[in-house]
Amino acid sequence: MGQLAGKVAVITGASRGLGLAIAQTYAREGAAVVIGARNSRQIEQVVADLRASGAQAAGRSCDVGDLMQVRALADLAVETFGKIDIWVNNAGLSNAYGPTSSIPVQRFEAVINTNVLGTYYGSMVALEHMLPRKSGKLINLLGRGDDGPVKYQNAYASSKIWIRSFTLALAQEHKRDGVGIYAFNPGLVDTDMLRQLEAVEGYEKKLKPLSTVIRWWANDADVPANKALWLASSATDGKTGLVVKVLTTRKVIGGLLNDVTRRITRQPGRDATLSIKSIPAALRAEP
């Protein structure tokens, strides 16, 4: 019997990267998983792979910036497995690196629609199912910027500090309602989102130090996925309002020491190759 045996979990942004790792981890621990992402073909493949491994799984395409699509994802979970016990708002979108004034309006709006509205819609739909039962776990993903401003990453960073405040306010509002509500910062996760980047023309070189940061502190997706498992498990029963971070002070120091040891012993380090695509600066706000 796994830690999540008998539970039904919904994970957004689960066609790849951290969301996929969370879905796989939850499934291994006995949960029936329902996954959503924009790419329907990828969702179909992930569901097929999960079922082939013996897991109970379902999924559908879902743009989390559309409330009706989020409701449809929840409906699929209830129609297929009868309930919703865990909801992970993992879907997230980053933007090109560069000054806010140089980012096209539509790109900024896309980040807000996915990260802010997507978290809001997912949280409201999850609570519609959890509050009447006085049971459930809602996990909202944080990221860089959740504790203060980050220049040249304003759309993403601002969305994450909003998610932190929103999530902790929800936890306070419902602290006696039996639902665990958590803010989860997975730290640096070695996925396509971290390595395949865009930068406003003229700002590409400012991203080069990220290679060093990846070598020091990036984790494979299974590391934060296991922490997300802990949050969803009975270990956090009665502990709503937690803010959990994977990149702790101990991890920061450990990463630096490991790199020093690697250099002394001349051992190869983690591949930290970046792919940086340039985009032109926006000259004016598009209608």
GROMACS .gro file of C-alpha atoms in nm:
model
  287
    1MET     CA    1   0.000   0.000   0.000
    2GLY     CA    2   0.147   0.332  -0.108
    3GLN     CA    3   0.132   0.659   0.081
    4LEU     CA    4  -0.150   0.781  -0.144
    5ALA     CA    5  -0.347   0.459  -0.183
    6GLY     CA    6  -0.713   0.534  -0.246
    7LYS     CA    7  -0.650   0.902  -0.322
    8VAL     CA    8  -0.736   1.089  -0.642
    9ALA     CA    9  -0.493   1.359  -0.750
   10VAL     CA   10  -0.529   1.627  -1.018
   11ILE     CA   11  -0.206   1.779  -1.151
   12THR     CA   12  -0.195   2.064  -1.402
   13GLY     CA   13   0.095   2.116  -1.641
   14ALA     CA   14   0.169   1.745  -1.615
   15SER     CA   15   0.269   1.651  -1.969
   16ARG     CA   16   0.642   1.696  -1.895
   17GLY     CA   17   0.895   1.828  -1.647
   18LEU     CA   18   0.807   1.859  -1.280
   19GLY     CA   19   0.434   1.806  -1.334
   20LEU     CA   20   0.501   1.475  -1.504
   21ALA     CA   21   0.739   1.371  -1.227
   22ILE     CA   22   0.476   1.452  -0.964
   23ALA     CA   23   0.213   1.252  -1.154
   24GLN     CA   24   0.447   0.954  -1.181
   25THR     CA   25   0.543   0.974  -0.812
   26TYR     CA   26   0.183   0.999  -0.696
   27ALA     CA   27   0.087   0.708  -0.919
   28ARG     CA   28   0.368   0.491  -0.780
   29GLU     CA   29   0.233   0.564  -0.432
   30GLY     CA   30  -0.113   0.438  -0.522
   31ALA     CA   31  -0.302   0.751  -0.627
   32ALA     CA   32  -0.530   0.766  -0.928
   33VAL     CA   33  -0.396   1.062  -1.123
   34VAL     CA   34  -0.578   1.302  -1.353
   35ILE     CA   35  -0.348   1.523  -1.557
   36GLY     CA   36  -0.402   1.833  -1.763
   37ALA     CA   37  -0.185   2.031  -2.006
   38ARG     CA   38  -0.236   2.220  -2.330
   39ASN     CA   39  -0.084   1.957  -2.559
   40SER     CA   40  -0.349   1.688  -2.603
   41ARG     CA   41  -0.112   1.448  -2.782
   42GLN     CA   42   0.140   1.461  -2.496
   43ILE     CA   43  -0.138   1.410  -2.241
   44GLU     CA   44  -0.262   1.103  -2.426
   45GLN     CA   45   0.090   0.957  -2.428
   46VAL     CA   46   0.148   1.023  -2.058
   47VAL     CA   47  -0.185   0.865  -1.966
   48ALA     CA   48  -0.102   0.561  -2.179
   49ASP     CA   49   0.241   0.529  -2.015
   50LEU     CA   50   0.095   0.557  -1.666
   51ARG     CA   51  -0.167   0.294  -1.740
   52ALA     CA   52   0.097   0.066  -1.889
   53SER     CA   53   0.286   0.088  -1.559
   54GLY     CA   54  -0.026  -0.031  -1.376
   55ALA     CA   55  -0.149   0.308  -1.256
   56GLN     CA   56  -0.500   0.445  -1.272
   57ALA     CA   57  -0.485   0.755  -1.491
   58ALA     CA   58  -0.692   0.991  -1.701
   59GLY     CA   59  -0.627   1.325  -1.864
   60ARG     CA   60  -0.742   1.593  -2.102
   61SER     CA   61  -0.608   1.906  -2.265
   62CYS     CA   62  -0.652   2.204  -2.037
   63ASP     CA   63  -0.558   2.571  -2.062
   64VAL     CA   64  -0.561   2.669  -1.695
   65GLY     CA   65  -0.627   3.030  -1.792
   66ASP     CA   66  -0.977   2.922  -1.896
   67LEU     CA   67  -1.209   2.850  -1.603
   68MET     CA   68  -1.438   2.624  -1.807
   69GLN     CA   69  -1.146   2.403  -1.906
   70VAL     CA   70  -1.032   2.379  -1.544
   71ARG     CA   71  -1.384   2.278  -1.440
   72ALA     CA   72  -1.383   2.017  -1.717
   73LEU     CA   73  -1.061   1.871  -1.577
   74ALA     CA   74  -1.220   1.845  -1.233
   75ASP     CA   75  -1.533   1.690  -1.384
   76LEU     CA   76  -1.317   1.427  -1.553
   77ALA     CA   77  -1.162   1.335  -1.218
   78VAL     CA   78  -1.500   1.298  -1.048
   79GLU     CA   79  -1.663   1.114  -1.338
   80THR     CA   80  -1.370   0.872  -1.367
   81PHE     CA   81  -1.264   0.818  -1.006
   82GLY     CA   82  -1.548   0.960  -0.796
   83LYS     CA   83  -1.373   1.240  -0.605
   84ILE     CA   84  -1.077   1.478  -0.575
   85ASP     CA   85  -0.840   1.444  -0.278
   86ILE     CA   86  -0.532   1.631  -0.402
   87TRP     CA   87  -0.497   1.920  -0.645
   88VAL     CA   88  -0.157   2.048  -0.760
   89ASN     CA   89  -0.149   2.381  -0.946
   90ASN     CA   90   0.179   2.316  -1.126
   91ALA     CA   91   0.114   2.470  -1.469
   92GLY     CA   92   0.342   2.768  -1.514
   93LEU     CA   93   0.479   2.991  -1.785
   94SER     CA   94   0.794   3.203  -1.791
   95ASN     CA   95   0.883   3.493  -2.017
   96ALA     CA   96   1.178   3.624  -2.210
   97TYR     CA   97   1.460   3.761  -1.995
   98GLY     CA   98   1.482   4.137  -2.023
   99PRO     CA   99   1.333   4.471  -1.919
  100THR     CA  100   0.960   4.471  -1.859
  101SER     CA  101   0.919   4.759  -2.103
  102SER     CA  102   1.073   4.543  -2.377
  103ILE     CA  103   0.842   4.243  -2.330
  104PRO     CA  104   0.545   4.233  -2.573
  105VAL     CA  105   0.218   4.292  -2.391
  106GLN     CA  106   0.068   3.964  -2.511
  107ARG     CA  107   0.361   3.769  -2.367
  108PHE     CA  108   0.326   3.938  -2.029
  109GLU     CA  109  -0.048   3.872  -2.030
  110ALA     CA  110   0.011   3.504  -2.113
  111VAL     CA  111   0.224   3.461  -1.800
  112ILE     CA  112  -0.039   3.629  -1.583
  113ASN     CA  113  -0.321   3.421  -1.737
  114THR     CA  114  -0.139   3.094  -1.673
  115ASN     CA  115   0.037   3.160  -1.343
  116VAL     CA  116  -0.205   3.392  -1.165
  117LEU     CA  117  -0.547   3.313  -1.312
  118GLY     CA  118  -0.454   2.947  -1.354
  119THR     CA  119  -0.369   2.917  -0.986
  120TYR     CA  120  -0.681   3.110  -0.886
  121TYR     CA  121  -0.912   2.902  -1.105
  122GLY     CA  122  -0.753   2.574  -0.999
  123SER     CA  123  -0.774   2.666  -0.632
  124MET     CA  124  -1.138   2.769  -0.652
  125VAL     CA  125  -1.240   2.455  -0.841
  126ALA     CA  126  -1.044   2.233  -0.603
  127LEU     CA  127  -1.203   2.395  -0.298
  128GLU     CA  128  -1.550   2.350  -0.448
  129HIS     CA  129  -1.488   1.976  -0.422
  130MET     CA  130  -1.288   1.968  -0.098
  131LEU     CA  131  -1.468   2.207   0.135
  132PRO     CA  132  -1.801   2.017   0.140
  133ARG     CA  133  -1.609   1.702   0.237
  134LYS     CA  134  -1.385   1.889   0.484
  135SER     CA  135  -1.091   1.703   0.338
  136GLY     CA  136  -0.822   1.747   0.075
  137LYS     CA  137  -0.480   1.889  -0.008
  138LEU     CA  138  -0.427   2.192  -0.233
  139ILE     CA  139  -0.066   2.256  -0.341
  140ASN     CA  140   0.025   2.577  -0.527
  141LEU     CA  141   0.367   2.607  -0.691
  142LEU     CA  142   0.594   2.899  -0.615
  143GLY     CA  143   0.920   2.990  -0.785
  144ARG     CA  144   1.191   3.254  -0.809
  145GLY     CA  145   1.052   3.587  -0.699
  146ASP     CA  146   0.814   3.454  -0.438
  147ASP     CA  147   1.004   3.648  -0.170
  148GLY     CA  148   1.084   3.971  -0.355
  149PRO     CA  149   1.132   4.143  -0.692
  150VAL     CA  150   1.358   3.999  -0.963
  151LYS     CA  151   1.462   4.240  -1.235
  152TYR     CA  152   1.435   4.126  -1.596
  153GLN     CA  153   1.195   3.849  -1.489
  154ASN     CA  154   0.913   4.070  -1.373
  155ALA     CA  155   0.615   3.882  -1.514
  156TYR     CA  156   0.717   3.544  -1.370
  157ALA     CA  157   0.856   3.673  -1.040
  158SER     CA  158   0.556   3.897  -0.971
  159SER     CA  159   0.320   3.609  -1.041
  160LYS     CA  160   0.499   3.390  -0.788
  161ILE     CA  161   0.487   3.642  -0.505
  162TRP     CA  162   0.116   3.681  -0.583
  163ILE     CA  163   0.070   3.304  -0.559
  164ARG     CA  164   0.247   3.297  -0.223
  165SER     CA  165   0.026   3.570  -0.077
  166PHE     CA  166  -0.290   3.424  -0.231
  167THR     CA  167  -0.216   3.073  -0.104
  168LEU     CA  168  -0.136   3.178   0.251
  169ALA     CA  169  -0.449   3.394   0.266
  170LEU     CA  170  -0.657   3.095   0.152
  171ALA     CA  171  -0.497   2.881   0.421
  172GLN     CA  172  -0.589   3.137   0.687
  173GLU     CA  173  -0.945   3.168   0.558
  174HIS     CA  174  -1.000   2.791   0.568
  175LYS     CA  175  -0.776   2.683   0.856
  176ARG     CA  176  -1.068   2.520   1.037
  177ASP     CA  177  -1.229   2.361   0.732
  178GLY     CA  178  -1.024   2.042   0.714
  179VAL     CA  179  -0.841   2.124   0.388
  180GLY     CA  180  -0.462   2.151   0.378
  181ILE     CA  181  -0.345   2.444   0.163
  182TYR     CA  182   0.027   2.470   0.089
  183ALA     CA  183   0.275   2.688  -0.098
  184PHE     CA  184   0.556   2.483  -0.253
  185ASN     CA  185   0.878   2.619  -0.403
  186PRO     CA  186   1.053   2.331  -0.586
  187GLY     CA  187   1.377   2.524  -0.630
  188LEU     CA  188   1.584   2.488  -0.946
  189VAL     CA  189   1.447   2.193  -1.139
  190ASP     CA  190   1.652   2.065  -1.431
  191THR     CA  191   1.383   2.072  -1.700
  192ASP     CA  192   1.334   2.229  -2.042
  193MET     CA  193   1.185   2.537  -1.873
  194LEU     CA  194   1.520   2.598  -1.701
  195ARG     CA  195   1.746   2.532  -1.999
  196GLN     CA  196   1.549   2.645  -2.306
  197LEU     CA  197   1.530   3.020  -2.263
  198GLU     CA  198   1.445   3.339  -2.445
  199ALA     CA  199   1.609   3.676  -2.397
  200VAL     CA  200   1.544   4.022  -2.531
  201GLU     CA  201   1.813   4.116  -2.782
  202GLY     CA  202   2.115   4.250  -2.596
  203TYR     CA  203   2.044   4.060  -2.274
  204GLU     CA  204   2.155   3.712  -2.376
  205LYS     CA  205   2.493   3.732  -2.200
  206LYS     CA  206   2.327   3.808  -1.869
  207LEU     CA  207   2.185   3.455  -1.870
  208LYS     CA  208   2.521   3.281  -1.906
  209PRO     CA  209   2.586   3.262  -1.526
  210LEU     CA  210   2.279   3.038  -1.505
  211SER     CA  211   2.499   2.750  -1.623
  212THR     CA  212   2.701   2.775  -1.302
  213VAL     CA  213   2.385   2.799  -1.092
  214ILE     CA  214   2.251   2.482  -1.257
  215ARG     CA  215   2.572   2.293  -1.175
  216TRP     CA  216   2.558   2.405  -0.813
  217TRP     CA  217   2.194   2.380  -0.722
  218ALA     CA  218   1.967   2.225  -0.985
  219ASN     CA  219   1.784   1.904  -0.895
  220ASP     CA  220   1.637   1.639  -1.117
  221ALA     CA  221   1.258   1.655  -1.112
  222ASP     CA  222   1.220   1.351  -0.887
  223VAL     CA  223   1.367   1.543  -0.590
  224PRO     CA  224   1.092   1.809  -0.567
  225ALA     CA  225   0.836   1.548  -0.677
  226ASN     CA  226   0.914   1.350  -0.363
  227LYS     CA  227   0.868   1.663  -0.153
  228ALA     CA  228   0.533   1.717  -0.326
  229LEU     CA  229   0.448   1.360  -0.226
  230TRP     CA  230   0.522   1.445   0.136
  231LEU     CA  231   0.292   1.748   0.116
  232ALA     CA  232   0.010   1.538  -0.028
  233SER     CA  233   0.051   1.258   0.226
  234SER     CA  234  -0.089   1.212   0.576
  235ALA     CA  235   0.238   1.358   0.712
  236THR     CA  236   0.093   1.708   0.666
  237ASP     CA  237  -0.254   1.640   0.804
  238GLY     CA  238  -0.358   1.932   1.022
  239LYS     CA  239  -0.064   2.148   0.907
  240THR     CA  240  -0.229   2.388   0.662
  241GLY     CA  241  -0.049   2.706   0.558
  242LEU     CA  242   0.296   2.553   0.517
  243VAL     CA  243   0.552   2.717   0.289
  244VAL     CA  244   0.794   2.447   0.178
  245LYS     CA  245   1.120   2.504  -0.011
  246VAL     CA  246   1.349   2.247  -0.167
  247LEU     CA  247   1.645   2.486  -0.206
  248THR     CA  248   1.735   2.526   0.160
  249THR     CA  249   2.046   2.691   0.309
  250ARG     CA  250   2.191   2.345   0.358
  251LYS     CA  251   2.139   2.268  -0.011
  252VAL     CA  252   2.302   2.597  -0.112
  253ILE     CA  253   2.613   2.528   0.097
  254GLY     CA  254   2.622   2.163  -0.010
  255GLY     CA  255   2.611   2.259  -0.376
  256LEU     CA  256   2.906   2.492  -0.338
  257LEU     CA  257   3.110   2.233  -0.146
  258ASN     CA  258   3.030   1.962  -0.400
  259ASP     CA  259   3.152   2.186  -0.681
  260VAL     CA  260   3.477   2.259  -0.498
  261THR     CA  261   3.528   1.886  -0.440
  262ARG     CA  262   3.454   1.814  -0.804
  263ARG     CA  263   3.714   2.065  -0.920
  264ILE     CA  264   3.978   1.934  -0.680
  265THR     CA  265   3.921   1.574  -0.786
  266ARG     CA  266   3.874   1.675  -1.150
  267GLN     CA  267   3.545   1.495  -1.174
  268PRO     CA  268   3.299   1.590  -1.450
  269GLY     CA  269   3.011   1.810  -1.339
  270ARG     CA  270   2.648   1.823  -1.439
  271ASP     CA  271   2.599   1.925  -1.801
  272ALA     CA  272   2.466   2.281  -1.783
  273THR     CA  273   2.419   2.364  -2.150
  274LEU     CA  274   2.170   2.640  -2.218
  275SER     CA  275   1.969   2.713  -2.531
  276ILE     CA  276   1.901   3.087  -2.555
  277LYS     CA  277   1.677   3.229  -2.826
  278SER     CA  278   1.675   3.604  -2.891
  279ILE     CA  279   1.358   3.803  -2.940
  280PRO     CA  280   1.329   4.166  -3.054
  281ALA     CA  281   1.239   4.426  -2.795
  282ALA     CA  282   0.880   4.549  -2.804
  283LEU     CA  283   0.868   4.902  -2.940
  284ARG     CA  284   0.518   4.983  -2.822
  285ALA     CA  285   0.222   4.826  -2.653
  286GLU     CA  286   0.020   4.622  -2.900
  287PRO     CA  287  -0.359   4.666  -2.894
   0.00000   0.00000   0.00000
